Amino acid sequence: GDKVKQSPSALSLQEGTNSALRCNFSIAATTVQWFLQNPRGSLMNLFYLVPGTKENGRLKSAFDSKESYSTLHIRDAQLEDSGTYFCAAGANSAGNKLTFGIGTRVLVRP
Amino acid sequence: DPKIIQKPKYLVAVTGSEKILICEQYLGHNAMYWYRQSAKKPLEFMFSYSYQKLMDNQTASSRFQPQSSKKNHLDLQITALKPDDSATYFCASSQTGQDTQYFGPGTRLLVL
């Protein structure tokens, strides 16, 4: 099964509204990274998390390693927030590989 | 200025040929990685290097060989190319190998 399950798979948001994305892990994640992939394909870092929360502007993310999930909240969505959001679990391994979810495609409508 | 350079941006190859994907990072990082993104699949970890030493290899096929000539370079040689190898290949780097990974712009490979 999926080691990193992201939900929802797609989301359409009115500009100015709020939403939340979620990742559930079936592997022992010790860290989480969130990325935004823009329509040109570039992957932009949003957050690197150990268990806890972080906030950056209109984005807020939380990671609960005991309950094996992470969330990303988007507040006051803007058109430039459109793209595909990926979460990735990091494990305490020698290579520190990231295991990615399939992504949530977000479209912000004017 | 881009801090992680991948070359070429696009690559078309014929089945059976060999190609090298280039990655250079100018972030002063000690760890580098390769990931692959195929259609309808999650980004998939391939290799990680730390101080030019292989740390993890999750690629079953020996047709994929990373090459690190300098600490800030990690190229990917792919031999005997197959159409299934068509994907976008991302290089990434991190400072210590246990922290934030930053991704390059990717090389989009199409094998015909």
PDB file of C-alpha atoms in Angstrom:
ATOM      1  CA  GLY A   1       0.000   0.000   0.000  1.00  0.00           C
ATOM      2  CA  ASP A   2       0.932   3.669  -0.096  1.00  0.00           C
ATOM      3  CA  LYS A   3       3.587   4.563   2.459  1.00  0.00           C
ATOM      4  CA  VAL A   4       2.628   8.236   2.293  1.00  0.00           C
ATOM      5  CA  LYS A   5      -1.015   8.892   1.609  1.00  0.00           C
ATOM      6  CA  GLN A   6      -2.043  12.424   0.679  1.00  0.00           C
ATOM      7  CA  SER A   7      -5.568  13.778   0.751  1.00  0.00           C
ATOM      8  CA  PRO A   8      -7.420  15.155  -0.989  1.00  0.00           C
ATOM      9  CA  SER A   9      -6.010  14.248  -4.399  1.00  0.00           C
ATOM     10  CA  ALA A  10      -7.292  17.517  -5.843  1.00  0.00           C
ATOM     11  CA  LEU A  11      -8.779  20.725  -4.496  1.00  0.00           C
ATOM     12  CA  SER A  12     -10.433  23.751  -6.056  1.00  0.00           C
ATOM     13  CA  LEU A  13     -10.423  26.871  -3.885  1.00  0.00           C
ATOM     14  CA  GLN A  14     -11.970  30.284  -4.204  1.00  0.00           C
ATOM     15  CA  GLU A  15      -9.411  33.049  -3.821  1.00  0.00           C
ATOM     16  CA  GLY A  16      -9.379  34.285  -0.232  1.00  0.00           C
ATOM     17  CA  THR A  17     -10.614  31.051   1.346  1.00  0.00           C
ATOM     18  CA  ASN A  18      -8.811  28.592   3.611  1.00  0.00           C
ATOM     19  CA  SER A  19      -8.074  24.925   3.231  1.00  0.00           C
ATOM     20  CA  ALA A  20      -6.111  22.028   4.679  1.00  0.00           C
ATOM     21  CA  LEU A  21      -4.100  19.231   3.125  1.00  0.00           C
ATOM     22  CA  ARG A  22      -3.149  16.063   4.948  1.00  0.00           C
ATOM     23  CA  CYS A  23      -0.570  13.308   4.802  1.00  0.00           C
ATOM     24  CA  ASN A  24      -0.822  10.002   6.637  1.00  0.00           C
ATOM     25  CA  PHE A  25       2.272   7.871   7.019  1.00  0.00           C
ATOM     26  CA  SER A  26       2.506   4.105   7.250  1.00  0.00           C
ATOM     27  CA  ILE A  27       6.281   4.323   7.699  1.00  0.00           C
ATOM     28  CA  ALA A  28       8.182   5.606  10.725  1.00  0.00           C
ATOM     29  CA  ALA A  29       8.695   9.193   9.653  1.00  0.00           C
ATOM     30  CA  THR A  30      11.017  11.281  11.809  1.00  0.00           C
ATOM     31  CA  THR A  31      10.828  14.404   9.652  1.00  0.00           C
ATOM     32  CA  VAL A  32       8.455  15.794   7.036  1.00  0.00           C
ATOM     33  CA  GLN A  33       9.061  18.143   4.154  1.00  0.00           C
ATOM     34  CA  TRP A  34       6.354  19.927   2.195  1.00  0.00           C
ATOM     35  CA  PHE A  35       6.915  21.105  -1.372  1.00  0.00           C
ATOM     36  CA  LEU A  36       4.970  23.037  -3.979  1.00  0.00           C
ATOM     37  CA  GLN A  37       5.534  22.017  -7.595  1.00  0.00           C
ATOM     38  CA  ASN A  38       4.621  24.824  -9.966  1.00  0.00           C
ATOM     39  CA  PRO A  39       3.186  24.293 -13.470  1.00  0.00           C
ATOM     40  CA  ARG A  40       6.714  24.460 -14.936  1.00  0.00           C
ATOM     41  CA  GLY A  41       7.748  21.546 -12.737  1.00  0.00           C
ATOM     42  CA  SER A  42      10.028  23.267 -10.222  1.00  0.00           C
ATOM     43  CA  LEU A  43       9.853  21.945  -6.658  1.00  0.00           C
ATOM     44  CA  MET A  44       9.879  24.661  -4.039  1.00  0.00           C
ATOM     45  CA  ASN A  45      10.514  23.954  -0.376  1.00  0.00           C
ATOM     46  CA  LEU A  46       7.742  25.075   1.930  1.00  0.00           C
ATOM     47  CA  PHE A  47       8.573  23.449   5.259  1.00  0.00           C
ATOM     48  CA  TYR A  48      10.991  21.095   6.936  1.00  0.00           C
ATOM     49  CA  LEU A  49       9.460  19.732  10.130  1.00  0.00           C
ATOM     50  CA  VAL A  50      10.449  17.660  13.074  1.00  0.00           C
ATOM     51  CA  PRO A  51       7.413  16.898  15.310  1.00  0.00           C
ATOM     52  CA  GLY A  52       5.697  20.212  15.989  1.00  0.00           C
ATOM     53  CA  THR A  53       4.344  23.125  13.997  1.00  0.00           C
ATOM     54  CA  LYS A  54       5.730  25.858  11.788  1.00  0.00           C
ATOM     55  CA  GLU A  55       4.196  28.901  10.199  1.00  0.00           C
ATOM     56  CA  ASN A  56       5.322  30.957   7.226  1.00  0.00           C
ATOM     57  CA  GLY A  57       3.067  33.752   6.061  1.00  0.00           C
ATOM     58  CA  ARG A  58      -0.267  32.273   5.021  1.00  0.00           C
ATOM     59  CA  LEU A  59       0.965  28.695   5.367  1.00  0.00           C
ATOM     60  CA  LYS A  60       1.056  26.638   8.534  1.00  0.00           C
ATOM     61  CA  SER A  61       2.167  23.047   8.910  1.00  0.00           C
ATOM     62  CA  ALA A  62       2.084  20.492  11.688  1.00  0.00           C
ATOM     63  CA  PHE A  63       3.698  17.097  12.101  1.00  0.00           C
ATOM     64  CA  ASP A  64       2.630  14.537  14.685  1.00  0.00           C
ATOM     65  CA  SER A  65       5.032  11.598  14.569  1.00  0.00           C
ATOM     66  CA  LYS A  66       3.120   9.552  17.165  1.00  0.00           C
ATOM     67  CA  GLU A  67      -0.124   9.709  15.201  1.00  0.00           C
ATOM     68  CA  SER A  68       1.827   9.533  11.926  1.00  0.00           C
ATOM     69  CA  TYR A  69       0.344  12.459  10.065  1.00  0.00           C
ATOM     70  CA  SER A  70       1.131  15.943   8.871  1.00  0.00           C
ATOM     71  CA  THR A  71      -1.086  18.800   7.764  1.00  0.00           C
ATOM     72  CA  LEU A  72      -0.607  21.900   5.657  1.00  0.00           C
ATOM     73  CA  HIS A  73      -3.045  24.780   6.106  1.00  0.00           C
ATOM     74  CA  ILE A  74      -3.443  27.467   3.471  1.00  0.00           C
ATOM     75  CA  ARG A  75      -5.010  30.685   4.704  1.00  0.00           C
ATOM     76  CA  ASP A  76      -6.443  33.381   2.382  1.00  0.00           C
ATOM     77  CA  ALA A  77      -5.580  31.424  -0.763  1.00  0.00           C
ATOM     78  CA  GLN A  78      -4.057  33.414  -3.625  1.00  0.00           C
ATOM     79  CA  LEU A  79      -3.819  32.567  -7.326  1.00  0.00           C
ATOM     80  CA  GLU A  80      -0.087  31.923  -7.009  1.00  0.00           C
ATOM     81  CA  ASP A  81      -0.812  29.128  -4.489  1.00  0.00           C
ATOM     82  CA  SER A  82      -1.992  26.948  -7.397  1.00  0.00           C
ATOM     83  CA  GLY A  83       0.135  23.920  -8.114  1.00  0.00           C
ATOM     84  CA  THR A  84       0.740  20.438  -6.738  1.00  0.00           C
ATOM     85  CA  TYR A  85       1.624  20.077  -3.071  1.00  0.00           C
ATOM     86  CA  PHE A  86       3.771  17.156  -2.010  1.00  0.00           C
ATOM     87  CA  CYS A  87       4.604  15.903   1.416  1.00  0.00           C
ATOM     88  CA  ALA A  88       7.631  13.686   1.916  1.00  0.00           C
ATOM     89  CA  ALA A  89       8.598  11.609   4.925  1.00  0.00           C
ATOM     90  CA  GLY A  90      12.192  11.437   6.068  1.00  0.00           C
ATOM     91  CA  ALA A  91      13.395   8.501   8.135  1.00  0.00           C
ATOM     92  CA  ASN A  92      16.388   8.151  10.384  1.00  0.00           C
ATOM     93  CA  SER A  93      18.361   6.240   7.791  1.00  0.00           C
ATOM     94  CA  ALA A  94      21.906   6.597   6.567  1.00  0.00           C
ATOM     95  CA  GLY A  95      20.828   7.965   3.228  1.00  0.00           C
ATOM     96  CA  ASN A  96      17.964  10.074   4.608  1.00  0.00           C
ATOM     97  CA  LYS A  97      15.821   9.324   1.607  1.00  0.00           C
ATOM     98  CA  LEU A  98      12.517  11.139   1.264  1.00  0.00           C
ATOM     99  CA  THR A  99       9.397   9.063   0.584  1.00  0.00           C
ATOM    100  CA  PHE A 100       6.881  11.156  -1.297  1.00  0.00           C
ATOM    101  CA  GLY A 101       3.118  11.137  -1.484  1.00  0.00           C
ATOM    102  CA  ILE A 102       1.327  11.308  -4.833  1.00  0.00           C
ATOM    103  CA  GLY A 103       0.497  14.972  -4.316  1.00  0.00           C
ATOM    104  CA  THR A 104      -2.544  17.211  -3.956  1.00  0.00           C
ATOM    105  CA  ARG A 105      -3.344  19.302  -7.007  1.00  0.00           C
ATOM    106  CA  VAL A 106      -4.623  22.708  -5.907  1.00  0.00           C
ATOM    107  CA  LEU A 107      -6.345  25.196  -8.167  1.00  0.00           C
ATOM    108  CA  VAL A 108      -7.154  28.631  -6.786  1.00  0.00           C
ATOM    109  CA  ARG A 109      -9.968  30.346  -8.707  1.00  0.00           C
ATOM    110  CA  PRO A 110     -10.430  34.125  -8.890  1.00  0.00           C
TER     111      PRO A 110
ATOM    112  CA  ASP B   1      21.473  32.790  -9.879  1.00  0.00           C
ATOM    113  CA  PRO B   2      20.335  29.178  -9.739  1.00  0.00           C
ATOM    114  CA  LYS B   3      22.006  27.318  -6.893  1.00  0.00           C
ATOM    115  CA  ILE B   4      21.415  23.820  -8.243  1.00  0.00           C
ATOM    116  CA  ILE B   5      22.091  23.397 -11.934  1.00  0.00           C
ATOM    117  CA  GLN B   6      20.869  20.439 -13.940  1.00  0.00           C
ATOM    118  CA  LYS B   7      21.825  19.883 -17.534  1.00  0.00           C
ATOM    119  CA  PRO B   8      20.321  19.397 -19.985  1.00  0.00           C
ATOM    120  CA  LYS B   9      16.827  20.669 -19.275  1.00  0.00           C
ATOM    121  CA  TYR B  10      15.319  18.361 -21.894  1.00  0.00           C
ATOM    122  CA  LEU B  11      16.759  15.209 -23.407  1.00  0.00           C
ATOM    123  CA  VAL B  12      15.466  12.896 -26.127  1.00  0.00           C
ATOM    124  CA  ALA B  13      17.236   9.548 -26.507  1.00  0.00           C
ATOM    125  CA  VAL B  14      16.786   6.393 -28.523  1.00  0.00           C
ATOM    126  CA  THR B  15      16.239   3.000 -26.908  1.00  0.00           C
ATOM    127  CA  GLY B  16      19.526   1.295 -26.133  1.00  0.00           C
ATOM    128  CA  SER B  17      21.626   4.454 -25.983  1.00  0.00           C
ATOM    129  CA  GLU B  18      23.484   5.932 -23.023  1.00  0.00           C
ATOM    130  CA  LYS B  19      23.110   9.395 -21.507  1.00  0.00           C
ATOM    131  CA  ILE B  20      24.628  11.368 -18.650  1.00  0.00           C
ATOM    132  CA  LEU B  21      22.549  13.784 -16.617  1.00  0.00           C
ATOM    133  CA  ILE B  22      24.568  16.552 -14.989  1.00  0.00           C
ATOM    134  CA  CYS B  23      24.008  18.062 -11.552  1.00  0.00           C
ATOM    135  CA  GLU B  24      26.045  20.764  -9.829  1.00  0.00           C
ATOM    136  CA  GLN B  25      25.138  22.525  -6.594  1.00  0.00           C
ATOM    137  CA  TYR B  26      26.558  25.820  -5.376  1.00  0.00           C
ATOM    138  CA  LEU B  27      25.024  25.776  -1.916  1.00  0.00           C
ATOM    139  CA  GLY B  28      28.093  24.342  -0.221  1.00  0.00           C
ATOM    140  CA  HIS B  29      26.134  21.238   0.722  1.00  0.00           C
ATOM    141  CA  ASN B  30      27.718  17.927   1.654  1.00  0.00           C
ATOM    142  CA  ALA B  31      24.922  15.569   0.622  1.00  0.00           C
ATOM    143  CA  MET B  32      23.396  15.080  -2.830  1.00  0.00           C
ATOM    144  CA  TYR B  33      20.544  12.959  -4.129  1.00  0.00           C
ATOM    145  CA  TRP B  34      18.780  11.776  -7.259  1.00  0.00           C
ATOM    146  CA  TYR B  35      15.011  11.325  -7.523  1.00  0.00           C
ATOM    147  CA  ARG B  36      12.802  10.352 -10.441  1.00  0.00           C
ATOM    148  CA  GLN B  37       9.302  11.587 -11.225  1.00  0.00           C
ATOM    149  CA  SER B  38       7.318   9.461 -13.688  1.00  0.00           C
ATOM    150  CA  ALA B  39       3.776  10.140 -14.824  1.00  0.00           C
ATOM    151  CA  LYS B  40       1.117   9.128 -12.270  1.00  0.00           C
ATOM    152  CA  LYS B  41       3.722   8.009  -9.710  1.00  0.00           C
ATOM    153  CA  PRO B  42       5.136   9.658  -6.606  1.00  0.00           C
ATOM    154  CA  LEU B  43       8.621  11.115  -6.758  1.00  0.00           C
ATOM    155  CA  GLU B  44      10.912   8.169  -6.201  1.00  0.00           C
ATOM    156  CA  PHE B  45      14.241   8.210  -4.350  1.00  0.00           C
ATOM    157  CA  MET B  46      17.139   6.741  -6.335  1.00  0.00           C
ATOM    158  CA  PHE B  47      20.501   7.520  -4.655  1.00  0.00           C
ATOM    159  CA  SER B  48      22.045   9.553  -1.889  1.00  0.00           C
ATOM    160  CA  TYR B  49      25.678  10.599  -1.491  1.00  0.00           C
ATOM    161  CA  SER B  50      27.429  12.226   1.428  1.00  0.00           C
ATOM    162  CA  TYR B  51      30.957  13.630   1.056  1.00  0.00           C
ATOM    163  CA  GLN B  52      31.115  11.859  -2.304  1.00  0.00           C
ATOM    164  CA  LYS B  53      30.350   8.457  -0.776  1.00  0.00           C
ATOM    165  CA  LEU B  54      27.275   6.420  -1.668  1.00  0.00           C
ATOM    166  CA  MET B  55      24.936   6.270   1.330  1.00  0.00           C
ATOM    167  CA  ASP B  56      21.820   4.651  -0.077  1.00  0.00           C
ATOM    168  CA  ASN B  57      20.835   3.057  -3.370  1.00  0.00           C
ATOM    169  CA  GLN B  58      17.175   2.246  -3.984  1.00  0.00           C
ATOM    170  CA  THR B  59      17.531   1.657  -7.707  1.00  0.00           C
ATOM    171  CA  ALA B  60      17.287  -1.995  -8.639  1.00  0.00           C
ATOM    172  CA  SER B  61      18.913  -1.627 -12.025  1.00  0.00           C
ATOM    173  CA  SER B  62      22.673  -1.321 -12.456  1.00  0.00           C
ATOM    174  CA  ARG B  63      21.958   0.649 -15.632  1.00  0.00           C
ATOM    175  CA  PHE B  64      21.782   3.697 -13.369  1.00  0.00           C
ATOM    176  CA  GLN B  65      25.190   4.765 -12.079  1.00  0.00           C
ATOM    177  CA  PRO B  66      25.825   7.972 -10.131  1.00  0.00           C
ATOM    178  CA  GLN B  67      29.209   9.627 -10.599  1.00  0.00           C
ATOM    179  CA  SER B  68      30.699  12.167  -8.216  1.00  0.00           C
ATOM    180  CA  SER B  69      33.869  13.807  -9.549  1.00  0.00           C
ATOM    181  CA  LYS B  70      33.728  16.688  -7.041  1.00  0.00           C
ATOM    182  CA  LYS B  71      31.876  17.273  -3.777  1.00  0.00           C
ATOM    183  CA  ASN B  72      29.380  19.583  -5.468  1.00  0.00           C
ATOM    184  CA  HIS B  73      28.778  17.341  -8.497  1.00  0.00           C
ATOM    185  CA  LEU B  74      26.613  14.255  -8.757  1.00  0.00           C
ATOM    186  CA  ASP B  75      25.978  13.116 -12.308  1.00  0.00           C
ATOM    187  CA  LEU B  76      23.749  10.226 -13.300  1.00  0.00           C
ATOM    188  CA  GLN B  77      24.796   7.874 -16.078  1.00  0.00           C
ATOM    189  CA  ILE B  78      22.035   5.777 -17.598  1.00  0.00           C
ATOM    190  CA  THR B  79      22.960   2.977 -19.998  1.00  0.00           C
ATOM    191  CA  ALA B  80      20.870   0.791 -22.303  1.00  0.00           C
ATOM    192  CA  LEU B  81      17.994   3.270 -22.124  1.00  0.00           C
ATOM    193  CA  LYS B  82      14.425   1.956 -22.247  1.00  0.00           C
ATOM    194  CA  PRO B  83      11.156   3.815 -22.929  1.00  0.00           C
ATOM    195  CA  ASP B  84      10.181   3.142 -19.274  1.00  0.00           C
ATOM    196  CA  ASP B  85      13.115   5.319 -18.200  1.00  0.00           C
ATOM    197  CA  SER B  86      11.221   8.343 -19.542  1.00  0.00           C
ATOM    198  CA  ALA B  87      10.708  10.641 -16.571  1.00  0.00           C
ATOM    199  CA  THR B  88      11.880  13.871 -15.013  1.00  0.00           C
ATOM    200  CA  TYR B  89      15.058  13.313 -13.006  1.00  0.00           C
ATOM    201  CA  PHE B  90      15.621  15.650 -10.083  1.00  0.00           C
ATOM    202  CA  CYS B  91      18.870  16.255  -8.308  1.00  0.00           C
ATOM    203  CA  ALA B  92      18.732  17.536  -4.725  1.00  0.00           C
ATOM    204  CA  SER B  93      21.178  18.520  -2.023  1.00  0.00           C
ATOM    205  CA  SER B  94      21.245  19.154   1.708  1.00  0.00           C
ATOM    206  CA  GLN B  95      23.765  20.614   4.098  1.00  0.00           C
ATOM    207  CA  THR B  96      24.335  17.669   6.395  1.00  0.00           C
ATOM    208  CA  GLY B  97      22.336  14.827   4.886  1.00  0.00           C
ATOM    209  CA  GLN B  98      19.878  14.999   7.798  1.00  0.00           C
ATOM    210  CA  ASP B  99      18.126  18.265   7.000  1.00  0.00           C
ATOM    211  CA  THR B 100      16.169  20.167   4.362  1.00  0.00           C
ATOM    212  CA  GLN B 101      16.643  18.881   0.827  1.00  0.00           C
ATOM    213  CA  TYR B 102      16.648  21.456  -1.970  1.00  0.00           C
ATOM    214  CA  PHE B 103      15.728  20.358  -5.461  1.00  0.00           C
ATOM    215  CA  GLY B 104      17.121  21.362  -8.832  1.00  0.00           C
ATOM    216  CA  PRO B 105      14.904  22.207 -11.805  1.00  0.00           C
ATOM    217  CA  GLY B 106      15.037  18.661 -13.214  1.00  0.00           C
ATOM    218  CA  THR B 107      16.012  17.029 -16.505  1.00  0.00           C
ATOM    219  CA  ARG B 108      13.077  15.801 -18.546  1.00  0.00           C
ATOM    220  CA  LEU B 109      14.124  12.610 -20.360  1.00  0.00           C
ATOM    221  CA  LEU B 110      12.144  11.041 -23.182  1.00  0.00           C
ATOM    222  CA  VAL B 111      13.276   7.675 -24.517  1.00  0.00           C
ATOM    223  CA  LEU B 112      11.878   6.709 -27.924  1.00  0.00           C
TER     224      LEU B 112
END
